[in-house]
mmCIF file of C-alpha atoms in Angstrom:
data_model
loop_
_atom_site.group_PDB
_atom_site.id
_atom_site.type_symbol
_atom_site.label_atom_id
_atom_site.label_comp_id
_atom_site.label_asym_id
_atom_site.label_seq_id
_atom_site.Cartn_x
_atom_site.Cartn_y
_atom_site.Cartn_z
ATOM 1 C CA MET I 13 76.067 -74.490 284.568
ATOM 2 C CA LYS I 14 77.748 -73.197 281.426
ATOM 3 C CA ARG I 15 75.598 -72.848 278.327
ATOM 4 C CA LYS I 16 77.649 -75.458 276.497
ATOM 5 C CA ASP I 17 76.953 -77.932 279.324
ATOM 6 C CA ILE I 18 73.268 -77.025 279.276
ATOM 7 C CA PHE I 19 73.174 -77.825 275.560
ATOM 8 C CA LEU I 20 75.087 -81.107 275.882
ATOM 9 C CA THR I 21 73.016 -82.250 278.850
ATOM 10 C CA SER I 22 69.760 -81.459 277.086
ATOM 11 C CA ALA I 23 70.801 -82.957 273.761
ATOM 12 C CA PHE I 24 72.686 -86.066 274.906
ATOM 13 C CA THR I 25 73.024 -86.877 278.621
ATOM 14 C CA GLU I 26 69.361 -86.207 279.368
ATOM 15 C CA ASN I 27 68.076 -86.704 275.825
ATOM 16 C CA SER I 28 64.298 -86.318 275.719
ATOM 17 C CA VAL I 29 63.685 -89.446 273.678
ATOM 18 C CA TRP I 30 66.172 -92.077 274.785
ATOM 19 C CA ARG I 31 66.491 -90.926 278.434
ATOM 20 C CA GLN I 32 63.108 -89.413 279.260
ATOM 21 C CA ILE I 33 61.025 -91.402 276.727
ATOM 22 C CA LEU I 34 59.201 -88.270 275.544
ATOM 23 C CA GLY I 35 58.086 -87.405 272.007
ATOM 24 C CA ILE I 36 57.622 -91.085 271.183
ATOM 25 C CA CYS I 37 54.366 -90.632 269.214
ATOM 26 C CA SER I 38 55.911 -88.327 266.634
ATOM 27 C CA ALA I 39 59.129 -90.360 266.613
ATOM 28 C CA LEU I 40 57.018 -93.301 265.478
ATOM 29 C CA ALA I 41 54.801 -91.350 263.076
ATOM 30 C CA VAL I 42 57.212 -89.309 260.980
ATOM 31 C CA THR I 43 60.315 -91.468 260.779
ATOM 32 C CA ASN I 44 59.596 -93.383 257.588
ATOM 33 C CA LEU I 45 61.374 -90.697 255.540
ATOM 34 C CA MET I 46 64.502 -88.757 256.511
ATOM 35 C CA MET I 47 63.240 -85.496 255.013
ATOM 36 C CA ASN I 48 60.073 -85.641 257.136
ATOM 37 C CA SER I 49 62.203 -86.274 260.217
ATOM 38 C CA LEU I 50 64.537 -83.379 259.472
ATOM 39 C CA ILE I 51 61.699 -80.942 258.850
ATOM 40 C CA MET I 52 59.881 -82.053 261.987
ATOM 41 C CA GLY I 53 63.151 -81.717 263.907
ATOM 42 C CA VAL I 54 63.803 -78.161 262.698
ATOM 43 C CA GLY I 55 60.248 -77.186 263.666
ATOM 44 C CA VAL I 56 60.700 -78.662 267.142
ATOM 45 C CA ILE I 57 64.089 -76.947 267.636
ATOM 46 C CA PHE I 58 62.600 -73.546 266.761
ATOM 47 C CA SER I 59 59.418 -73.984 268.814
ATOM 48 C CA THR I 60 61.121 -75.485 271.885
ATOM 49 C CA ALA I 61 63.805 -72.800 271.954
ATOM 50 C CA PHE I 62 61.480 -69.797 271.653
ATOM 51 C CA ALA I 63 58.688 -71.245 273.809
ATOM 52 C CA ASN I 64 61.247 -72.050 276.515
ATOM 53 C CA MET I 65 62.678 -68.520 276.368
ATOM 54 C CA THR I 66 59.260 -66.850 276.577
ATOM 55 C CA ILE I 67 58.021 -69.109 279.382
ATOM 56 C CA SER I 68 61.222 -68.435 281.310
ATOM 57 C CA PHE I 69 60.904 -64.677 280.733
ATOM 58 C CA ILE I 70 57.448 -64.514 282.345
ATOM 59 C CA ARG I 71 58.020 -67.253 284.961
ATOM 60 C CA GLU I 72 58.263 -64.788 287.878
ATOM 61 C CA TRP I 73 54.745 -63.522 287.181
ATOM 62 C CA THR I 74 53.137 -66.830 286.208
ATOM 63 C CA PRO I 75 50.787 -68.228 288.887
ATOM 64 C CA ARG I 76 51.322 -71.950 289.556
ATOM 65 C CA SER I 77 47.648 -72.768 289.152
ATOM 66 C CA VAL I 78 47.532 -71.677 285.486
ATOM 67 C CA ARG I 79 51.137 -72.314 284.464
ATOM 68 C CA MET I 80 50.365 -75.287 282.232
ATOM 69 C CA MET I 81 47.654 -73.389 280.390
ATOM 70 C CA VAL I 82 50.118 -70.535 279.852
ATOM 71 C CA GLN I 83 52.794 -72.924 278.604
ATOM 72 C CA THR I 84 50.393 -74.616 276.183
ATOM 73 C CA LEU I 85 49.215 -71.256 274.881
ATOM 74 C CA ILE I 86 52.764 -70.018 274.280
ATOM 75 C CA ILE I 87 53.854 -73.264 272.603
ATOM 76 C CA ALA I 88 50.758 -73.255 270.376
ATOM 77 C CA ALA I 89 51.316 -69.587 269.477
ATOM 78 C CA TYR I 90 54.896 -70.224 268.319
ATOM 79 C CA VAL I 91 53.905 -73.285 266.340
ATOM 80 C CA ILE I 92 51.066 -71.370 264.637
ATOM 81 C CA LEU I 93 53.456 -68.487 263.875
ATOM 82 C CA VAL I 94 55.835 -70.938 262.189
ATOM 83 C CA ASP I 95 52.910 -72.378 260.241
ATOM 84 C CA ILE I 96 51.693 -68.932 259.082
ATOM 85 C CA ALA I 97 55.210 -67.821 258.106
ATOM 86 C CA LEU I 98 55.791 -70.985 256.081
ATOM 87 C CA LYS I 99 52.422 -70.718 254.321
ATOM 88 C CA ALA I 100 53.016 -67.092 253.373
ATOM 89 C CA TRP I 101 56.711 -67.031 252.464
ATOM 90 C CA LEU I 102 57.715 -70.653 251.865
ATOM 91 C CA PRO I 103 54.501 -72.221 250.537
ATOM 92 C CA GLN I 104 56.248 -75.138 248.836
ATOM 93 C CA ILE I 105 57.944 -76.201 252.058
ATOM 94 C CA SER I 106 54.698 -75.663 253.943
ATOM 95 C CA LYS I 107 52.934 -77.993 251.527
ATOM 96 C CA GLN I 108 55.650 -80.598 251.958
ATOM 97 C CA LEU I 109 55.349 -80.396 255.738
ATOM 98 C CA GLY I 110 51.597 -80.880 255.642
ATOM 99 C CA PRO I 111 50.293 -81.629 259.125
ATOM 100 C CA TYR I 112 53.736 -81.997 260.713
ATOM 101 C CA VAL I 113 53.950 -78.389 261.873
ATOM 102 C CA GLY I 114 50.642 -78.642 263.735
ATOM 103 C CA LEU I 115 51.788 -81.891 265.333
ATOM 104 C CA ILE I 116 54.587 -80.041 267.129
ATOM 105 C CA ILE I 117 52.010 -78.582 269.555
ATOM 106 C CA THR I 118 51.264 -82.080 270.831
ATOM 107 C CA ASN I 119 54.917 -82.975 271.311
ATOM 108 C CA CYS I 120 55.521 -83.792 274.993
ATOM 109 C CA ILE I 121 59.124 -82.559 274.793
ATOM 110 C CA LEU I 122 58.004 -78.923 274.563
ATOM 111 C CA MET I 123 55.848 -79.154 277.678
ATOM 112 C CA GLY I 124 58.499 -81.262 279.381
ATOM 113 C CA ARG I 125 61.277 -78.728 278.860
ATOM 114 C CA ALA I 126 58.996 -75.809 279.763
ATOM 115 C CA GLU I 127 58.007 -77.427 283.042
ATOM 116 C CA ALA I 128 61.369 -78.963 283.957
ATOM 117 C CA PHE I 129 63.769 -76.223 282.840
ATOM 118 C CA ALA I 130 62.250 -72.962 281.639
ATOM 119 C CA MET I 131 60.174 -72.427 284.795
ATOM 120 C CA GLN I 132 63.337 -72.537 286.935
ATOM 121 C CA ASN I 133 66.008 -70.927 284.748
ATOM 122 C CA LYS I 134 66.940 -67.703 282.966
ATOM 123 C CA PRO I 135 65.596 -66.944 279.460
ATOM 124 C CA LEU I 136 68.877 -67.375 277.561
ATOM 125 C CA ASP I 137 69.738 -70.622 279.373
ATOM 126 C CA SER I 138 66.219 -71.848 278.626
ATOM 127 C CA PHE I 139 66.674 -70.969 274.957
ATOM 128 C CA VAL I 140 69.886 -73.043 274.820
ATOM 129 C CA ASP I 141 68.156 -75.898 276.650
ATOM 130 C CA GLY I 142 65.333 -75.762 274.077
ATOM 131 C CA VAL I 143 67.784 -75.901 271.179
ATOM 132 C CA GLY I 144 69.567 -78.845 272.848
ATOM 133 C CA ALA I 145 66.339 -80.758 273.438
ATOM 134 C CA GLY I 146 65.293 -80.164 269.826
ATOM 135 C CA VAL I 147 68.679 -81.242 268.462
ATOM 136 C CA GLY I 148 68.639 -84.416 270.593
ATOM 137 C CA TYR I 149 65.134 -85.245 269.377
ATOM 138 C CA THR I 150 66.101 -84.592 265.744
ATOM 139 C CA LEU I 151 69.122 -86.880 266.037
ATOM 140 C CA VAL I 152 66.977 -89.783 267.236
ATOM 141 C CA LEU I 153 64.455 -89.182 264.458
ATOM 142 C CA LEU I 154 67.200 -89.132 261.842
ATOM 143 C CA VAL I 155 68.769 -92.369 263.097
ATOM 144 C CA ILE I 156 65.417 -94.213 263.043
ATOM 145 C CA SER I 157 64.369 -92.737 259.703
ATOM 146 C CA PHE I 158 67.763 -93.579 258.169
ATOM 147 C CA ILE I 159 67.185 -97.280 258.899
ATOM 148 C CA ARG I 160 63.503 -97.190 257.881
ATOM 149 C CA GLU I 161 63.991 -95.262 254.635
ATOM 150 C CA LEU I 162 67.043 -97.274 253.604
ATOM 151 C CA PHE I 163 65.407 -100.670 254.079
ATOM 152 C CA GLY I 164 61.840 -99.586 253.269
ATOM 153 C CA PHE I 165 62.499 -97.506 250.150
ATOM 154 C CA GLY I 166 66.161 -98.154 249.348
ATOM 155 C CA SER I 167 66.820 -94.411 249.543
ATOM 156 C CA ILE I 168 68.368 -91.745 251.797
ATOM 157 C CA PHE I 169 66.770 -88.275 251.809
ATOM 158 C CA GLY I 170 64.870 -89.379 248.705
ATOM 159 C CA PHE I 171 67.994 -90.312 246.751
ATOM 160 C CA GLN I 172 67.930 -93.918 245.601
ATOM 161 C CA VAL I 173 71.024 -95.653 246.966
ATOM 162 C CA LEU I 174 69.958 -99.286 246.686
ATOM 163 C CA GLY I 175 69.289 -100.450 243.152
ATOM 164 C CA ALA I 176 66.364 -102.305 241.612
ATOM 165 C CA TRP I 177 67.837 -105.554 243.012
ATOM 166 C CA TRP I 178 66.829 -104.441 246.508
ATOM 167 C CA THR I 179 63.573 -105.983 247.791
ATOM 168 C CA LYS I 180 61.886 -103.225 249.771
ATOM 169 C CA TRP I 181 60.925 -104.237 253.291
ATOM 170 C CA SER I 182 57.256 -103.231 253.640
ATOM 171 C CA ILE I 183 57.415 -103.546 257.429
ATOM 172 C CA MET I 184 59.931 -100.681 257.517
ATOM 173 C CA VAL I 185 57.411 -98.307 255.930
ATOM 174 C CA MET I 186 54.787 -99.219 258.508
ATOM 175 C CA ALA I 187 54.595 -97.869 262.069
ATOM 176 C CA PRO I 188 55.502 -101.139 263.898
ATOM 177 C CA SER I 189 59.056 -100.988 262.546
ATOM 178 C CA ALA I 190 59.582 -97.688 264.373
ATOM 179 C CA PHE I 191 58.644 -99.425 267.637
ATOM 180 C CA PHE I 192 61.305 -102.098 267.437
ATOM 181 C CA ILE I 193 63.980 -99.846 265.914
ATOM 182 C CA LEU I 194 63.428 -97.286 268.678
ATOM 183 C CA ALA I 195 63.516 -100.042 271.302
ATOM 184 C CA MET I 196 66.785 -101.414 269.883
ATOM 185 C CA PHE I 197 68.213 -97.902 269.678
ATOM 186 C CA ILE I 198 67.386 -97.219 273.343
ATOM 187 C CA TRP I 199 68.879 -100.591 274.293
ATOM 188 C CA PHE I 200 72.045 -99.680 272.350
ATOM 189 C CA ILE I 201 72.334 -96.277 274.066
ATOM 190 C CA ASN I 202 71.727 -97.770 277.513
ATOM 191 C CA THR I 203 74.331 -100.464 276.956
ATOM 192 C CA TYR I 204 77.109 -98.528 275.254
ATOM 193 C CA TYR I 205 76.515 -94.886 276.302
ATOM 194 C CA TYR I 206 75.167 -95.187 279.837
ATOM 195 C CA LYS I 207 76.836 -98.598 280.383
ATOM 196 C CA VAL I 208 73.696 -99.920 282.072
ATOM 197 C CA LYS I 209 74.079 -103.572 283.067
ATOM 198 C CA ALA I 210 71.182 -105.945 282.459
ATOM 199 C CA MET G 15 49.277 -61.152 295.005
ATOM 200 C CA LYS G 16 49.933 -64.288 292.903
ATOM 201 C CA ASP G 17 47.824 -66.309 295.360
ATOM 202 C CA SER G 18 44.786 -64.061 295.090
ATOM 203 C CA PHE G 19 41.646 -65.331 293.350
ATOM 204 C CA PHE G 20 41.655 -62.777 290.546
ATOM 205 C CA TYR G 21 45.378 -62.680 289.700
ATOM 206 C CA PRO G 22 45.492 -65.969 287.719
ATOM 207 C CA ILE G 23 42.370 -64.929 285.793
ATOM 208 C CA LEU G 24 43.793 -61.507 284.969
ATOM 209 C CA PHE G 25 47.197 -62.968 284.113
ATOM 210 C CA MET G 26 45.664 -65.549 281.792
ATOM 211 C CA LEU G 27 43.517 -62.862 280.190
ATOM 212 C CA VAL G 28 46.526 -60.632 279.499
ATOM 213 C CA ILE G 29 48.571 -63.527 278.084
ATOM 214 C CA VAL G 30 45.676 -64.616 275.852
ATOM 215 C CA ILE G 31 45.152 -61.055 274.572
ATOM 216 C CA ILE G 32 48.866 -60.622 273.796
ATOM 217 C CA PHE G 33 49.367 -63.932 271.992
ATOM 218 C CA VAL G 34 46.034 -64.023 270.198
ATOM 219 C CA GLY G 35 46.694 -60.417 269.161
ATOM 220 C CA VAL G 36 50.117 -61.304 267.765
ATOM 221 C CA LEU G 37 48.661 -64.298 265.914
ATOM 222 C CA ALA G 38 45.758 -62.234 264.567
ATOM 223 C CA VAL G 39 48.120 -59.557 263.238
ATOM 224 C CA ALA G 40 50.419 -62.199 261.728
ATOM 225 C CA TYR G 41 47.483 -63.974 260.118
ATOM 226 C CA ARG G 42 45.806 -60.827 258.788
ATOM 227 C CA SER G 43 49.038 -59.475 257.338
ATOM 228 C CA SER G 44 49.751 -62.691 255.459
ATOM 229 C CA GLU G 45 46.179 -63.704 254.601
ATOM 230 C CA GLY G 46 46.233 -62.138 251.135
ATOM 231 C CA LYS G 47 49.498 -63.834 250.230
ATOM 232 C CA ILE G 48 48.298 -67.222 251.449
ATOM 233 C CA GLU G 49 44.982 -66.906 249.578
ATOM 234 C CA LYS G 50 46.658 -65.799 246.346
ATOM 235 C CA TYR G 51 49.051 -68.737 246.532
ATOM 236 C CA ARG G 52 46.131 -71.131 247.214
ATOM 237 C CA ILE G 53 44.168 -69.884 244.185
ATOM 238 C CA ASP G 54 47.236 -69.962 241.932
ATOM 239 C CA GLU G 55 48.099 -73.499 242.994
ATOM 240 C CA TYR G 56 44.527 -74.644 242.361
ATOM 241 C CA ASN G 57 44.351 -73.016 238.920
ATOM 242 C CA LYS G 58 47.795 -74.326 237.978
ATOM 243 C CA THR G 59 46.657 -77.840 238.863
ATOM 244 C CA VAL G 60 43.498 -77.466 236.737
ATOM 245 C CA LEU G 61 45.624 -76.267 233.820
ATOM 246 C CA LYS G 62 48.242 -78.993 234.304
ATOM 247 C CA LEU G 63 45.636 -81.752 234.307
ATOM 248 C CA MET G 64 44.275 -80.627 230.933
ATOM 249 C CA ALA G 65 47.557 -79.349 229.449
ATOM 250 C CA ASP G 66 48.201 -82.474 227.358
ATOM 251 C CA LYS G 67 44.849 -82.138 225.595
ATOM 252 C CA ILE G 68 45.289 -78.394 225.027
ATOM 253 C CA ALA G 69 48.824 -78.948 223.739
ATOM 254 C CA ALA G 70 47.658 -81.663 221.332
ATOM 255 C CA ALA G 71 44.950 -79.357 219.953
ATOM 256 C CA ILE G 72 47.328 -76.477 219.227
ATOM 257 C CA ASP G 73 50.312 -78.644 218.328
ATOM 258 C CA ALA G 74 52.468 -77.450 221.216
ATOM 259 C CA ASP G 75 54.152 -78.964 224.230
ATOM 260 C CA ALA G 76 52.283 -79.358 227.544
ATOM 261 C CA SER G 77 55.226 -77.876 229.433
ATOM 262 C CA GLU G 78 54.885 -74.662 227.380
ATOM 263 C CA ILE G 79 51.206 -74.431 228.311
ATOM 264 C CA ASN G 80 52.018 -74.860 232.001
ATOM 265 C CA ALA G 81 54.895 -72.379 231.856
ATOM 266 C CA ALA G 82 52.629 -69.746 230.275
ATOM 267 C CA TYR G 83 50.361 -69.600 233.373
ATOM 268 C CA PRO G 84 48.397 -67.361 234.088
ATOM 269 C CA GLU G 85 47.966 -66.256 230.438
ATOM 270 C CA SER G 86 47.363 -69.832 229.206
ATOM 271 C CA PHE G 87 44.826 -70.434 231.974
ATOM 272 C CA ALA G 88 42.894 -67.294 231.003
ATOM 273 C CA GLN G 89 43.061 -68.219 227.322
ATOM 274 C CA TYR G 90 42.070 -71.889 227.404
ATOM 275 C CA VAL G 91 40.321 -72.681 230.689
ATOM 276 C CA LYS G 92 36.725 -71.682 231.372
ATOM 277 C CA GLU G 93 34.886 -72.310 234.601
ATOM 278 C CA LEU G 94 31.495 -73.894 233.904
ATOM 279 C CA PRO G 95 28.432 -72.267 235.449
ATOM 280 C CA GLU G 96 27.193 -73.725 238.723
ATOM 281 C CA SER G 97 24.765 -76.590 238.260
ATOM 282 C CA ASP G 98 22.775 -78.867 240.549
ATOM 283 C CA LEU G 99 25.763 -81.226 240.382
ATOM 284 C CA ASP G 100 27.310 -78.992 243.071
ATOM 285 C CA LYS G 101 30.906 -79.405 241.903
ATOM 286 C CA ARG G 102 33.336 -76.855 240.549
ATOM 287 C CA ALA G 103 33.833 -77.674 236.904
ATOM 288 C CA PHE G 104 36.186 -76.364 234.225
ATOM 289 C CA SER G 105 36.529 -76.960 230.531
ATOM 290 C CA ALA G 106 39.544 -76.590 228.267
ATOM 291 C CA VAL G 107 38.434 -74.812 225.102
ATOM 292 C CA VAL G 108 40.630 -74.535 222.013
ATOM 293 C CA HIS G 109 39.301 -72.806 218.861
ATOM 294 C CA ASP G 110 35.755 -73.049 220.280
ATOM 295 C CA ASN G 111 36.096 -76.809 220.746
ATOM 296 C CA THR G 112 36.058 -78.364 224.202
ATOM 297 C CA VAL G 113 38.978 -80.761 224.491
ATOM 298 C CA ALA G 114 38.701 -81.774 228.162
ATOM 299 C CA TYR G 115 36.812 -81.226 231.397
ATOM 300 C CA CYS G 116 38.104 -80.924 234.928
ATOM 301 C CA PHE G 117 35.988 -81.453 238.059
ATOM 302 C CA GLU G 118 36.574 -80.972 241.743
ATOM 303 C CA ILE G 119 35.610 -84.175 243.515
ATOM 304 C CA LYS G 120 35.383 -85.225 247.158
ATOM 305 C CA GLY G 121 35.546 -88.478 249.058
ATOM 306 C CA LYS G 122 36.036 -89.898 252.528
ATOM 307 C CA GLY G 123 39.499 -91.050 253.535
ATOM 308 C CA LEU G 124 40.527 -92.808 256.735
ATOM 309 C CA TRP G 125 40.804 -89.650 258.871
ATOM 310 C CA GLY G 126 38.886 -87.033 256.945
ATOM 311 C CA SER G 127 37.720 -85.865 253.565
ATOM 312 C CA ILE G 128 39.843 -86.055 250.429
ATOM 313 C CA ARG G 129 39.468 -83.264 247.846
ATOM 314 C CA ALA G 130 40.807 -83.852 244.367
ATOM 315 C CA LEU G 131 40.705 -82.609 240.785
ATOM 316 C CA VAL G 132 40.062 -85.030 237.990
ATOM 317 C CA ALA G 133 40.344 -84.220 234.282
ATOM 318 C CA LEU G 134 37.974 -86.233 232.111
ATOM 319 C CA SER G 135 37.625 -86.869 228.410
ATOM 320 C CA THR G 136 34.781 -85.061 226.649
ATOM 321 C CA ASP G 137 32.566 -88.166 226.920
ATOM 322 C CA TYR G 138 33.154 -88.158 230.717
ATOM 323 C CA ARG G 139 34.262 -91.801 230.653
ATOM 324 C CA THR G 140 38.032 -91.669 230.812
ATOM 325 C CA ILE G 141 40.388 -90.059 233.305
ATOM 326 C CA ILE G 142 42.914 -87.836 231.545
ATOM 327 C CA ASP G 143 44.764 -86.963 234.719
ATOM 328 C CA PHE G 144 44.178 -86.817 238.453
ATOM 329 C CA ALA G 145 45.580 -84.720 241.322
ATOM 330 C CA LEU G 146 44.835 -84.242 245.009
ATOM 331 C CA VAL G 147 43.969 -80.835 246.450
ATOM 332 C CA ASP G 148 43.571 -81.664 250.161
ATOM 333 C CA GLN G 149 43.816 -84.797 252.230
ATOM 334 C CA MET G 150 44.117 -85.561 255.941
ATOM 335 C CA GLU G 151 45.578 -89.047 255.812
ATOM 336 C CA THR G 152 48.392 -90.389 257.994
ATOM 337 C CA PRO G 153 51.694 -88.703 257.120
ATOM 338 C CA GLY G 154 54.081 -91.239 255.659
ATOM 339 C CA LEU G 155 51.363 -93.842 255.133
ATOM 340 C CA GLY G 156 47.981 -92.839 253.676
ATOM 341 C CA ALA G 157 49.321 -89.402 252.742
ATOM 342 C CA ARG G 158 51.560 -91.141 250.210
ATOM 343 C CA ILE G 159 48.550 -91.207 247.850
ATOM 344 C CA GLU G 160 49.947 -87.811 246.790
ATOM 345 C CA GLU G 161 53.041 -89.458 245.323
ATOM 346 C CA PRO G 162 53.283 -89.248 241.510
ATOM 347 C CA TRP G 163 53.535 -93.033 240.943
ATOM 348 C CA PHE G 164 50.194 -93.536 242.719
ATOM 349 C CA LEU G 165 48.339 -90.697 241.000
ATOM 350 C CA SER G 166 49.730 -91.362 237.532
ATOM 351 C CA GLN G 167 48.399 -94.919 237.447
ATOM 352 C CA PHE G 168 44.876 -93.517 237.074
ATOM 353 C CA ARG G 169 45.729 -91.791 233.785
ATOM 354 C CA ASN G 170 43.825 -92.997 230.735
ATOM 355 C CA ARG G 171 41.669 -95.370 232.737
ATOM 356 C CA PHE G 172 38.046 -95.968 231.862
ATOM 357 C CA PHE G 173 35.844 -95.409 234.843
ATOM 358 C CA ILE G 174 32.595 -95.844 232.932
ATOM 359 C CA LEU G 175 32.846 -99.094 231.053
ATOM 360 C CA ASN G 176 29.552 -99.281 229.190
ATOM 361 C CA PRO G 177 28.013 -96.005 228.031
ATOM 362 C CA GLY G 178 24.266 -95.789 228.386
ATOM 363 C CA THR G 179 24.057 -98.353 231.151
ATOM 364 C CA GLU G 180 24.464 -98.161 234.891
ATOM 365 C CA GLU G 181 27.438 -100.477 234.778
ATOM 366 C CA LEU G 182 30.385 -98.766 236.326
ATOM 367 C CA THR G 183 33.790 -100.191 236.778
ATOM 368 C CA GLY G 184 34.036 -102.528 239.708
ATOM 369 C CA LYS G 185 36.762 -104.588 238.282
ATOM 370 C CA TYR G 186 39.867 -102.659 239.277
ATOM 371 C CA GLU G 187 41.915 -104.660 241.709
ATOM 372 C CA TYR G 188 44.750 -103.555 243.923
ATOM 373 C CA ILE G 189 48.082 -105.303 244.000
ATOM 374 C CA ALA G 190 51.016 -104.725 246.346
ATOM 375 C CA GLU G 191 53.050 -101.536 245.872
ATOM 376 C CA THR G 192 56.126 -103.539 245.002
ATOM 377 C CA GLN G 193 54.417 -105.624 242.298
ATOM 378 C CA GLU G 194 54.248 -104.746 238.634
ATOM 379 C CA PRO G 195 50.707 -104.651 237.175
ATOM 380 C CA GLU G 196 50.068 -107.538 234.806
ATOM 381 C CA ASN G 197 47.081 -105.944 233.085
ATOM 382 C CA ASP G 198 45.151 -102.653 232.782
ATOM 383 C CA MET G 199 42.764 -103.547 235.581
ATOM 384 C CA GLN G 200 45.431 -103.700 238.277
ATOM 385 C CA LEU G 201 46.448 -100.737 240.445
ATOM 386 C CA ARG G 202 49.287 -100.564 242.952
ATOM 387 C CA ARG G 203 48.152 -99.904 246.516
ATOM 388 C CA VAL G 204 50.171 -97.768 248.964
ATOM 389 C CA THR G 205 51.827 -100.120 251.451
ATOM 390 C CA GLY G 206 50.283 -99.784 254.897
ATOM 391 C CA ALA G 207 47.413 -97.662 253.596
ATOM 392 C CA THR G 208 44.788 -100.139 252.393
ATOM 393 C CA ILE G 209 41.799 -98.094 253.555
ATOM 394 C CA THR G 210 43.093 -94.849 252.022
ATOM 395 C CA SER G 211 44.005 -96.522 248.712
ATOM 396 C CA ASP G 212 40.536 -98.097 248.539
ATOM 397 C CA ALA G 213 38.972 -94.728 249.401
ATOM 398 C CA VAL G 214 40.595 -93.116 246.350
ATOM 399 C CA VAL G 215 39.124 -95.667 243.946
ATOM 400 C CA ARG G 216 35.759 -95.453 245.730
ATOM 401 C CA MET G 217 35.814 -91.653 245.400
ATOM 402 C CA LEU G 218 36.685 -91.800 241.694
ATOM 403 C CA LYS G 219 34.007 -94.404 240.971
ATOM 404 C CA GLY G 220 31.288 -92.560 242.859
ATOM 405 C CA GLU G 221 32.080 -89.060 241.658
ATOM 406 C CA ILE G 222 32.776 -89.895 238.019
ATOM 407 C CA SER G 223 29.580 -91.941 237.751
ATOM 408 C CA GLU G 224 27.653 -88.984 239.193
ATOM 409 C CA ILE G 225 29.281 -86.594 236.706
ATOM 410 C CA TYR G 226 28.673 -89.012 233.849
ATOM 411 C CA LYS G 227 25.000 -89.462 234.681
ATOM 412 C CA HIS G 228 24.513 -85.717 235.112
ATOM 413 C CA TYR G 229 26.122 -84.561 231.865
ATOM 414 C CA GLU G 230 25.233 -87.579 229.749
ATOM 415 C CA GLY G 231 21.566 -86.832 230.407
ATOM 416 C CA GLN G 232 21.874 -83.275 229.113
#
């Protein structure tokens, strides 16, 4: 498979969130603001891509019995490296991210891609797959957070777009709204992208 | 070889050594930078909380005081000696007169402890300003207690109503985030974060009353 196809498959056709229903916890937790979603997405893209590449690079020597421990260790190491780098060189962004960076370790997408793709494919292909999975995840987060932030705060990326006349919908700020927006989004994708018939 | 008993153990050991080694080197090489930034941020917050009072005493603007960090911090802020109160405490001193105090306070949030700095008037009864240092609340919900609109509503609030008595404020009431306060005793609560919002008021009440009792008795 060409690298472009690997990327498109990972990001859209086999999207981790709407197709494989992975990464749901963080999709629900961080999507009340678009900036949070974007930052989380960038962190996931970086970690998935490099963890995938490293896991793929050592796959020939990795024993099956300890492979998941190895994958978790590598994922955690990359996430911690990102965290250290941000704290040392971009402290303001690190402060803004708060606990989001650490949360990436628990994201099922990273383990999912490591197990499903990186363990069977070459390092560079795995890197592209990781970028694709991260981009697909980020897109979903941005769509959900766009709706939640717009109706919940009247803003987009922190910029107020709806005036004082707008009554903010409290439900959109709370976690339950992410559940039904995500459900509607998946229904929309299934109906119009995959053409699934009810 | 991969199926042998010792190979997975050795492999895991090598991987752990490599990655922990890389992380240890990365951490050690950036530790100084991270620590310096942490101390600077903390001191800047202490200065910022008391900047209005310092500025008023020297007839300047608070933004000038903040911009002159670290010189202004060294000139006006003094850390108070440790006492049995067991809290870090600072005073803002201008021309040998104390114009404000700042204390590090702690409380319990929904998921973990909340650490904050609160600047108090010299009679320890009124909040001059308030800022959070650390919190572990839910991102996007409870963590929104860090937003300026939430923190700023505590400015100039009495937390000790009647000096000399044990009566502390219990009369603050929370209203919805979207409502406008109708009087000085109403505070806006973060939507979807009732427990965290309540925890902040509980922390302020408990800690300020402790500080008040400690210093008022001296």
